[in-house]
mmCIF file of C-alpha atoms in Angstrom:
data_model
loop_
_atom_site.group_PDB
_atom_site.id
_atom_site.type_symbol
_atom_site.label_atom_id
_atom_site.label_comp_id
_atom_site.label_asym_id
_atom_site.label_seq_id
_atom_site.Cartn_x
_atom_site.Cartn_y
_atom_site.Cartn_z
ATOM 1 C CA MET X 47 -0.048 -0.035 -0.014
ATOM 2 C CA ALA X 48 1.321 3.374 -1.080
ATOM 3 C CA ARG X 49 2.316 5.918 1.604
ATOM 4 C CA TYR X 50 1.148 9.477 0.929
ATOM 5 C CA ASP X 51 2.863 11.037 3.988
ATOM 6 C CA PHE X 52 4.936 13.393 1.749
ATOM 7 C CA ALA X 53 2.681 13.727 -1.285
ATOM 8 C CA SER X 54 1.076 16.781 -0.141
ATOM 9 C CA ASP X 55 0.061 18.662 3.201
ATOM 10 C CA ASN X 56 -3.376 17.935 1.981
ATOM 11 C CA THR X 57 -3.014 14.271 2.517
ATOM 12 C CA ALA X 58 -2.623 14.671 6.367
ATOM 13 C CA PRO X 59 -5.631 14.395 8.742
ATOM 14 C CA ALA X 60 -7.186 17.403 10.464
ATOM 15 C CA ALA X 61 -5.316 18.689 13.402
ATOM 16 C CA PRO X 62 -7.010 17.972 17.125
ATOM 17 C CA GLU X 63 -7.411 21.617 17.519
ATOM 18 C CA ALA X 64 -9.664 21.830 14.327
ATOM 19 C CA ILE X 65 -11.685 18.924 15.148
ATOM 20 C CA GLU X 66 -12.276 20.300 18.727
ATOM 21 C CA GLY X 67 -13.497 23.640 17.119
ATOM 22 C CA LEU X 68 -16.000 21.525 14.901
ATOM 23 C CA ILE X 69 -17.282 19.489 17.946
ATOM 24 C CA ALA X 70 -17.842 22.754 20.054
ATOM 25 C CA ALA X 71 -19.890 24.217 17.037
ATOM 26 C CA ASN X 72 -22.063 21.054 16.853
ATOM 27 C CA SER X 73 -24.398 22.001 19.351
ATOM 28 C CA GLY X 74 -27.672 23.669 19.463
ATOM 29 C CA PHE X 75 -29.480 25.673 16.634
ATOM 30 C CA THR X 76 -27.904 28.842 14.868
ATOM 31 C CA PRO X 77 -28.883 31.283 12.048
ATOM 32 C CA GLY X 78 -27.543 29.963 8.539
ATOM 33 C CA TYR X 79 -25.398 31.110 5.821
ATOM 34 C CA GLY X 80 -22.540 32.535 8.034
ATOM 35 C CA SER X 81 -24.762 34.838 10.001
ATOM 36 C CA ASP X 82 -24.169 32.988 13.174
ATOM 37 C CA ALA X 83 -22.050 33.695 16.382
ATOM 38 C CA ILE X 84 -19.544 31.012 15.575
ATOM 39 C CA SER X 85 -18.730 32.498 12.221
ATOM 40 C CA ALA X 86 -18.448 35.887 13.793
ATOM 41 C CA ARG X 87 -16.086 34.628 16.376
ATOM 42 C CA ALA X 88 -13.892 32.982 13.709
ATOM 43 C CA ALA X 89 -13.863 36.211 11.894
ATOM 44 C CA ASP X 90 -12.867 38.036 14.809
ATOM 45 C CA ALA X 91 -10.048 35.487 15.377
ATOM 46 C CA VAL X 92 -8.731 36.013 11.653
ATOM 47 C CA ARG X 93 -9.081 39.848 12.277
ATOM 48 C CA SER X 94 -6.852 39.431 15.491
ATOM 49 C CA LEU X 95 -4.318 37.211 13.646
ATOM 50 C CA LEU X 96 -3.914 40.090 11.023
ATOM 51 C CA ASP X 97 -4.394 43.024 13.427
ATOM 52 C CA ALA X 98 -6.959 44.328 10.635
ATOM 53 C CA ASP X 99 -10.396 45.631 10.568
ATOM 54 C CA ALA X 100 -11.646 43.626 7.578
ATOM 55 C CA GLU X 101 -14.547 41.476 6.118
ATOM 56 C CA VAL X 102 -14.117 37.740 6.597
ATOM 57 C CA ARG X 103 -15.878 34.970 4.870
ATOM 58 C CA PHE X 104 -15.460 31.347 4.840
ATOM 59 C CA VAL X 105 -15.372 28.993 1.782
ATOM 60 C CA ALA X 106 -14.658 25.339 0.930
ATOM 61 C CA SER X 107 -11.650 25.532 -1.234
ATOM 62 C CA GLY X 108 -8.631 27.573 -2.160
ATOM 63 C CA THR X 109 -9.486 27.409 -5.900
ATOM 64 C CA ALA X 110 -12.938 28.815 -4.987
ATOM 65 C CA ALA X 111 -11.393 31.700 -2.730
ATOM 66 C CA ASN X 112 -8.857 32.672 -5.164
ATOM 67 C CA ALA X 113 -11.103 32.463 -8.252
ATOM 68 C CA ILE X 114 -13.876 34.629 -6.483
ATOM 69 C CA ALA X 115 -11.273 37.016 -4.976
ATOM 70 C CA LEU X 116 -9.672 37.713 -8.588
ATOM 71 C CA SER X 117 -13.169 37.981 -9.961
ATOM 72 C CA THR X 118 -13.942 40.597 -7.425
ATOM 73 C CA LEU X 119 -10.858 42.645 -8.408
ATOM 74 C CA CYS X 120 -11.219 42.414 -12.214
ATOM 75 C CA ARG X 121 -13.991 42.993 -14.792
ATOM 76 C CA THR X 122 -14.515 40.430 -17.525
ATOM 77 C CA PHE X 123 -12.261 41.900 -20.013
ATOM 78 C CA GLU X 124 -9.332 42.486 -17.698
ATOM 79 C CA ALA X 125 -6.261 40.384 -16.597
ATOM 80 C CA VAL X 126 -4.167 39.374 -13.534
ATOM 81 C CA LEU X 127 -0.470 39.227 -13.339
ATOM 82 C CA ALA X 128 0.955 36.364 -11.440
ATOM 83 C CA HIS X 129 3.923 34.047 -11.291
ATOM 84 C CA GLU X 130 3.894 31.699 -14.281
ATOM 85 C CA HIS X 131 3.740 28.816 -11.834
ATOM 86 C CA ALA X 132 1.392 30.278 -9.278
ATOM 87 C CA HIS X 133 -1.535 28.013 -8.316
ATOM 88 C CA VAL X 134 -3.923 30.199 -10.028
ATOM 89 C CA CYS X 135 -2.152 29.902 -13.410
ATOM 90 C CA THR X 136 -1.357 26.279 -13.231
ATOM 91 C CA ASP X 137 -3.835 24.157 -11.012
ATOM 92 C CA GLU X 138 -7.169 25.595 -11.026
ATOM 93 C CA THR X 139 -8.552 24.483 -14.247
ATOM 94 C CA GLY X 140 -9.263 27.943 -15.553
ATOM 95 C CA ALA X 141 -11.296 28.830 -12.462
ATOM 96 C CA PRO X 142 -10.409 32.645 -12.473
ATOM 97 C CA GLY X 143 -11.658 32.931 -15.855
ATOM 98 C CA PHE X 144 -14.636 30.797 -15.185
ATOM 99 C CA PHE X 145 -15.711 32.911 -12.115
ATOM 100 C CA GLY X 146 -14.535 35.962 -13.603
ATOM 101 C CA GLN X 147 -16.339 35.381 -16.910
ATOM 102 C CA GLY X 148 -13.344 35.749 -19.040
ATOM 103 C CA ILE X 149 -10.669 37.459 -16.961
ATOM 104 C CA GLY X 150 -7.132 36.521 -18.146
ATOM 105 C CA LEU X 151 -3.925 35.592 -16.552
ATOM 106 C CA VAL X 152 -0.696 36.766 -17.439
ATOM 107 C CA GLY X 153 2.447 34.580 -16.041
ATOM 108 C CA LEU X 154 5.689 36.278 -15.054
ATOM 109 C CA PRO X 155 9.093 34.698 -14.487
ATOM 110 C CA GLY X 156 11.053 34.453 -11.211
ATOM 111 C CA ALA X 157 13.401 32.154 -9.183
ATOM 112 C CA SER X 158 11.661 29.588 -6.950
ATOM 113 C CA GLY X 159 8.210 30.792 -7.184
ATOM 114 C CA ARG X 160 8.880 34.442 -6.310
ATOM 115 C CA ILE X 161 8.075 37.085 -9.014
ATOM 116 C CA ALA X 162 11.420 38.641 -10.200
ATOM 117 C CA PRO X 163 11.386 42.357 -9.254
ATOM 118 C CA GLY X 164 12.144 43.552 -12.619
ATOM 119 C CA ALA X 165 9.397 41.207 -14.307
ATOM 120 C CA LEU X 166 6.597 43.891 -13.603
ATOM 121 C CA THR X 167 8.438 46.744 -15.368
ATOM 122 C CA ALA X 168 7.273 45.748 -18.961
ATOM 123 C CA PRO X 169 3.807 44.528 -18.505
ATOM 124 C CA LEU X 170 2.970 47.536 -16.244
ATOM 125 C CA ALA X 171 4.381 49.862 -18.934
ATOM 126 C CA GLU X 172 2.261 48.527 -21.643
ATOM 127 C CA PRO X 173 -0.386 50.912 -22.932
ATOM 128 C CA ASP X 174 -4.146 49.805 -22.915
ATOM 129 C CA VAL X 175 -5.279 48.823 -26.314
ATOM 130 C CA ALA X 176 -8.721 47.423 -27.410
ATOM 131 C CA HIS X 177 -6.883 43.986 -28.634
ATOM 132 C CA ARG X 178 -5.387 43.035 -25.391
ATOM 133 C CA GLN X 179 -6.787 42.547 -21.806
ATOM 134 C CA PRO X 180 -5.692 45.357 -19.569
ATOM 135 C CA LEU X 181 -4.206 44.690 -16.307
ATOM 136 C CA ALA X 182 -6.478 45.079 -13.230
ATOM 137 C CA ALA X 183 -4.730 42.963 -10.524
ATOM 138 C CA LEU X 184 -1.530 41.521 -9.151
ATOM 139 C CA SER X 185 -1.750 37.880 -7.515
ATOM 140 C CA LEU X 186 0.998 36.940 -5.260
ATOM 141 C CA THR X 187 1.538 33.773 -3.127
ATOM 142 C CA ASN X 188 3.179 33.361 0.251
ATOM 143 C CA ALA X 189 4.628 30.690 0.982
ATOM 144 C CA THR X 190 5.151 30.186 -2.850
ATOM 145 C CA GLU X 191 4.481 27.121 -4.884
ATOM 146 C CA TYR X 192 8.189 26.026 -4.383
ATOM 147 C CA GLY X 193 8.284 26.477 -0.486
ATOM 148 C CA THR X 194 9.884 29.834 -0.582
ATOM 149 C CA VAL X 195 8.771 33.017 1.608
ATOM 150 C CA TYR X 196 8.562 36.335 0.483
ATOM 151 C CA THR X 197 9.919 39.054 2.978
ATOM 152 C CA ARG X 198 7.822 42.107 3.691
ATOM 153 C CA GLU X 199 10.484 44.060 1.653
ATOM 154 C CA ALA X 200 10.195 41.986 -1.350
ATOM 155 C CA LEU X 201 6.396 42.034 -1.347
ATOM 156 C CA ALA X 202 6.612 45.690 -1.067
ATOM 157 C CA ALA X 203 8.632 46.089 -4.051
ATOM 158 C CA LEU X 204 6.125 44.357 -6.242
ATOM 159 C CA ILE X 205 3.130 45.743 -4.618
ATOM 160 C CA ALA X 206 4.108 49.355 -4.795
ATOM 161 C CA PRO X 207 4.388 49.792 -8.597
ATOM 162 C CA ALA X 208 1.271 47.592 -9.142
ATOM 163 C CA LYS X 209 -0.880 49.919 -6.843
ATOM 164 C CA ALA X 210 0.791 52.912 -8.575
ATOM 165 C CA LYS X 211 -0.833 51.828 -11.802
ATOM 166 C CA GLY X 212 -4.182 51.323 -10.087
ATOM 167 C CA LEU X 213 -3.993 47.492 -9.888
ATOM 168 C CA GLY X 214 -5.776 45.649 -7.043
ATOM 169 C CA VAL X 215 -3.816 43.028 -5.016
ATOM 170 C CA HIS X 216 -4.565 39.458 -4.210
ATOM 171 C CA LEU X 217 -2.424 37.276 -1.861
ATOM 172 C CA ASP X 218 -2.856 33.514 -1.977
ATOM 173 C CA GLY X 219 -2.116 32.335 1.479
ATOM 174 C CA ALA X 220 -2.759 28.670 0.946
ATOM 175 C CA ARG X 221 0.358 28.111 3.101
ATOM 176 C CA LEU X 222 0.346 31.467 5.124
ATOM 177 C CA ALA X 223 0.709 29.638 8.287
ATOM 178 C CA ASN X 224 4.089 28.227 7.039
ATOM 179 C CA ALA X 225 5.169 31.728 5.909
ATOM 180 C CA ALA X 226 4.266 33.196 9.293
ATOM 181 C CA ALA X 227 6.085 30.033 10.986
ATOM 182 C CA ALA X 228 9.118 30.849 8.983
ATOM 183 C CA GLY X 229 9.131 34.611 10.105
ATOM 184 C CA PHE X 230 6.636 36.549 7.815
ATOM 185 C CA ASP X 231 4.726 39.132 9.779
ATOM 186 C CA LEU X 232 0.988 38.632 8.960
ATOM 187 C CA LYS X 233 0.299 41.961 10.568
ATOM 188 C CA ALA X 234 2.181 43.511 7.570
ATOM 189 C CA ILE X 235 -0.364 42.427 4.944
ATOM 190 C CA GLU X 236 -2.845 45.156 5.155
ATOM 191 C CA PRO X 237 -0.148 47.907 5.480
ATOM 192 C CA LEU X 238 1.394 46.644 2.377
ATOM 193 C CA GLY X 239 -1.639 47.295 0.238
ATOM 194 C CA VAL X 240 -3.024 43.923 -0.130
ATOM 195 C CA ASP X 241 -6.866 44.212 -1.091
ATOM 196 C CA ILE X 242 -8.033 40.609 -0.792
ATOM 197 C CA LEU X 243 -6.190 37.702 0.984
ATOM 198 C CA VAL X 244 -6.823 34.042 1.283
ATOM 199 C CA VAL X 245 -5.984 32.480 4.621
ATOM 200 C CA GLY X 246 -5.441 28.862 3.958
ATOM 201 C CA GLY X 247 -7.040 26.343 6.421
ATOM 202 C CA THR X 248 -6.892 23.089 4.695
ATOM 203 C CA LYS X 249 -3.105 22.953 4.432
ATOM 204 C CA ALA X 250 -2.658 24.337 7.799
ATOM 205 C CA GLY X 251 -4.302 21.311 9.332
ATOM 206 C CA MET X 252 -8.000 22.125 9.252
ATOM 207 C CA THR X 253 -10.840 20.370 7.556
ATOM 208 C CA PRO X 254 -11.729 21.880 4.010
ATOM 209 C CA THR X 255 -12.100 25.541 4.689
ATOM 210 C CA GLU X 256 -10.288 28.812 3.716
ATOM 211 C CA ALA X 257 -10.881 32.430 4.703
ATOM 212 C CA VAL X 258 -11.429 35.151 2.264
ATOM 213 C CA VAL X 259 -10.207 38.577 3.935
ATOM 214 C CA ILE X 260 -11.472 41.646 2.402
ATOM 215 C CA PHE X 261 -9.345 44.689 3.506
ATOM 216 C CA ASP X 262 -10.813 47.172 0.836
ATOM 217 C CA ARG X 263 -14.413 47.076 2.240
ATOM 218 C CA LYS X 264 -15.660 48.721 -0.917
ATOM 219 C CA LEU X 265 -15.178 45.312 -2.455
ATOM 220 C CA ALA X 266 -17.389 43.830 0.008
ATOM 221 C CA HIS X 267 -20.598 45.099 -1.572
ATOM 222 C CA ARG X 268 -22.752 42.346 -2.481
ATOM 223 C CA PHE X 269 -19.939 39.867 -1.837
ATOM 224 C CA ASP X 270 -22.240 37.265 -0.222
ATOM 225 C CA ALA X 271 -24.312 37.287 -3.375
ATOM 226 C CA ARG X 272 -21.239 36.498 -5.336
ATOM 227 C CA LEU X 273 -20.444 33.712 -2.950
ATOM 228 C CA LYS X 274 -24.010 32.337 -3.121
ATOM 229 C CA GLN X 275 -24.019 32.216 -6.889
ATOM 230 C CA ALA X 276 -20.645 30.373 -6.869
ATOM 231 C CA GLY X 277 -22.042 27.625 -4.513
ATOM 232 C CA GLN X 278 -19.638 29.028 -1.643
ATOM 233 C CA LEU X 279 -22.351 30.485 0.784
ATOM 234 C CA PRO X 280 -23.298 27.146 2.699
ATOM 235 C CA SER X 281 -26.412 26.944 4.894
ATOM 236 C CA LYS X 282 -24.422 25.501 7.792
ATOM 237 C CA GLY X 283 -21.651 28.061 7.424
ATOM 238 C CA ARG X 284 -20.552 27.585 11.047
ATOM 239 C CA PHE X 285 -18.712 24.230 10.173
ATOM 240 C CA TYR X 286 -16.333 26.197 7.665
ATOM 241 C CA ALA X 287 -15.717 28.926 10.274
ATOM 242 C CA ALA X 288 -15.235 26.627 13.412
ATOM 243 C CA PRO X 289 -11.824 25.034 12.495
ATOM 244 C CA PHE X 290 -10.351 28.529 12.528
ATOM 245 C CA ILE X 291 -11.483 29.177 16.073
ATOM 246 C CA GLY X 292 -10.046 26.032 17.199
ATOM 247 C CA MET X 293 -6.653 26.682 15.387
ATOM 248 C CA LEU X 294 -6.203 30.468 16.024
ATOM 249 C CA GLU X 295 -7.488 30.837 19.485
ATOM 250 C CA SER X 296 -5.138 27.911 20.768
ATOM 251 C CA GLY X 297 -2.179 29.264 18.752
ATOM 252 C CA ALA X 298 -1.976 25.982 16.699
ATOM 253 C CA PHE X 299 -2.116 27.825 13.435
ATOM 254 C CA THR X 300 1.353 28.888 13.440
ATOM 255 C CA GLU X 301 2.665 26.355 16.139
ATOM 256 C CA ARG X 302 1.636 23.265 13.813
ATOM 257 C CA ALA X 303 3.081 25.146 10.750
ATOM 258 C CA ALA X 304 6.344 25.540 12.536
ATOM 259 C CA HIS X 305 6.425 21.848 13.073
ATOM 260 C CA ALA X 306 5.858 21.199 9.379
ATOM 261 C CA ASN X 307 8.705 23.581 8.570
ATOM 262 C CA ALA X 308 10.872 21.907 10.958
ATOM 263 C CA MET X 309 10.209 18.357 9.441
ATOM 264 C CA ALA X 310 11.101 19.896 6.060
ATOM 265 C CA GLY X 311 14.337 21.044 7.280
ATOM 266 C CA ARG X 312 15.083 17.740 8.930
ATOM 267 C CA LEU X 313 14.322 15.968 5.531
ATOM 268 C CA ALA X 314 16.473 18.458 3.719
ATOM 269 C CA GLY X 315 19.350 17.718 6.122
ATOM 270 C CA ILE X 316 19.331 14.062 5.279
ATOM 271 C CA MET X 317 18.295 14.268 1.524
ATOM 272 C CA PRO X 318 20.899 12.442 -0.722
ATOM 273 C CA PHE X 319 19.760 14.298 -3.817
ATOM 274 C CA ALA X 320 20.338 17.907 -4.883
ATOM 275 C CA LEU X 321 17.969 20.446 -3.665
ATOM 276 C CA ARG X 322 16.236 22.510 -6.491
ATOM 277 C CA HIS X 323 15.048 25.401 -4.252
ATOM 278 C CA PRO X 324 15.792 26.852 -0.952
ATOM 279 C CA VAL X 325 13.933 24.929 1.981
ATOM 280 C CA GLU X 326 12.059 27.931 3.817
ATOM 281 C CA ALA X 327 8.790 26.582 4.612
ATOM 282 C CA ASN X 328 7.240 23.019 4.672
ATOM 283 C CA ALA X 329 8.404 21.826 1.106
ATOM 284 C CA VAL X 330 11.599 20.080 -0.296
ATOM 285 C CA PHE X 331 12.252 19.874 -4.048
ATOM 286 C CA VAL X 332 15.084 17.820 -5.331
ATOM 287 C CA GLU X 333 16.660 16.671 -8.613
ATOM 288 C CA MET X 334 15.680 13.077 -9.325
ATOM 289 C CA ASP X 335 15.415 11.122 -12.673
ATOM 290 C CA ASP X 336 12.317 8.998 -13.628
ATOM 291 C CA GLU X 337 14.070 5.865 -12.827
ATOM 292 C CA THR X 338 14.918 6.606 -9.382
ATOM 293 C CA LEU X 339 11.396 8.105 -8.917
ATOM 294 C CA SER X 340 9.831 4.850 -10.097
ATOM 295 C CA ARG X 341 12.104 2.986 -7.516
ATOM 296 C CA LEU X 342 10.782 5.182 -4.708
ATOM 297 C CA HIS X 343 7.160 4.513 -5.975
ATOM 298 C CA ALA X 344 7.853 0.998 -5.871
ATOM 299 C CA ALA X 345 9.231 1.248 -2.440
ATOM 300 C CA GLY X 346 5.733 2.336 -1.397
ATOM 301 C CA TRP X 347 6.216 6.120 -1.158
ATOM 302 C CA PHE X 348 4.208 8.438 -3.495
ATOM 303 C CA VAL X 349 5.378 11.862 -4.259
ATOM 304 C CA TYR X 350 4.998 14.165 -7.456
ATOM 305 C CA ARG X 351 6.938 15.507 -10.042
ATOM 306 C CA PHE X 352 6.323 19.095 -9.977
ATOM 307 C CA LEU X 353 6.012 21.788 -12.641
ATOM 308 C CA ASP X 354 9.646 22.591 -13.151
ATOM 309 C CA GLY X 355 10.660 19.056 -13.444
ATOM 310 C CA SER X 356 11.828 18.553 -9.684
ATOM 311 C CA VAL X 357 10.412 16.230 -7.164
ATOM 312 C CA ARG X 358 8.416 17.580 -4.367
ATOM 313 C CA PHE X 359 8.233 16.338 -0.879
ATOM 314 C CA MET X 360 5.672 18.180 1.393
ATOM 315 C CA CYS X 361 5.657 18.031 5.149
ATOM 316 C CA SER X 362 2.523 18.782 7.293
ATOM 317 C CA TRP X 363 1.451 19.286 10.771
ATOM 318 C CA ALA X 364 1.339 15.480 11.133
ATOM 319 C CA THR X 365 4.656 14.543 9.776
ATOM 320 C CA THR X 366 6.736 12.748 12.378
ATOM 321 C CA PRO X 367 10.469 12.690 12.826
ATOM 322 C CA GLU X 368 10.281 8.719 12.594
ATOM 323 C CA ALA X 369 8.599 8.960 9.282
ATOM 324 C CA VAL X 370 11.161 11.682 7.824
ATOM 325 C CA ASP X 371 13.841 9.299 9.044
ATOM 326 C CA GLU X 372 12.216 6.186 7.518
ATOM 327 C CA LEU X 373 11.866 7.972 4.184
ATOM 328 C CA GLY X 374 15.563 9.157 4.435
ATOM 329 C CA GLY X 375 16.581 5.600 4.707
ATOM 330 C CA VAL X 376 14.701 4.656 1.544
ATOM 331 C CA LEU X 377 15.937 7.557 -0.318
ATOM 332 C CA ALA X 378 19.575 6.927 0.617
ATOM 333 C CA GLU X 379 18.970 3.233 -0.365
ATOM 334 C CA ILE X 380 17.492 4.020 -4.023
ATOM 335 C CA SER X 381 20.153 6.765 -4.555
ATOM 336 C CA ARG X 382 22.938 4.132 -4.573
#
């Protein structure tokens, strides 16, 4: 039977704190569609995490959160700048364009998932013409698809010129907990000029749930109607919100992510294959040929070959030192 311990941080079970939040919410009768006290309490916990006065909503998936956020920032004939390997560009089956009824995505280069500072210059300088989708938003990801973490200064260097051109800014925080555990200050997000943030719950150890944080309250007008149309305004919304109470009020959101990051560091330290990207969060990417990858699969461990050709190992809140060391022994054997 295949082991999926390192295939993705989505393959892990939910953390105890998230389940405790759900159990606590599963009592009595409440209003529906996110208008209950549990959802309000969870939203307050998110606002406290970010030290921000913002609108907060809870949805089922990162794809829905990202796509609805971008469709809120763009009109149907406009486009979004993002890293060429960002999740919105490569792994969401055109969802931004679907939810946004035609909005486009413009991929930008940059090492290890971070947009190169100079990559914005040319597209931001292009004139608006009738035959090309004009730019309306910049989408950033922290931690990135390659497990690297933007500093506050690096984000500011990208956000400032985009805002100067009138673009809205979206931050995909599917692994925001891991970025925070690596030292990124979550309270810097609003002052940087981010308009809409997705706070990842699922990869942080929760059951399926993500928080959409709207810093620019003008964008919140009729946002619930947008969610309802997209099938993302559940009647029992408290069960999307409750895991955030368990994880945020206990401190487990960043504590569990710190463990995941530490396990990635442990794996990198015993990895017999060359690292492709810096290990800054909970991911390890290595150089590995197809024959060796097949031997790893045959040994019972499933991992993916990623977008850039490297092989990805993901650690989660539930990764144990013993599992890391066991995998390390297998990797040492197949590398000979």
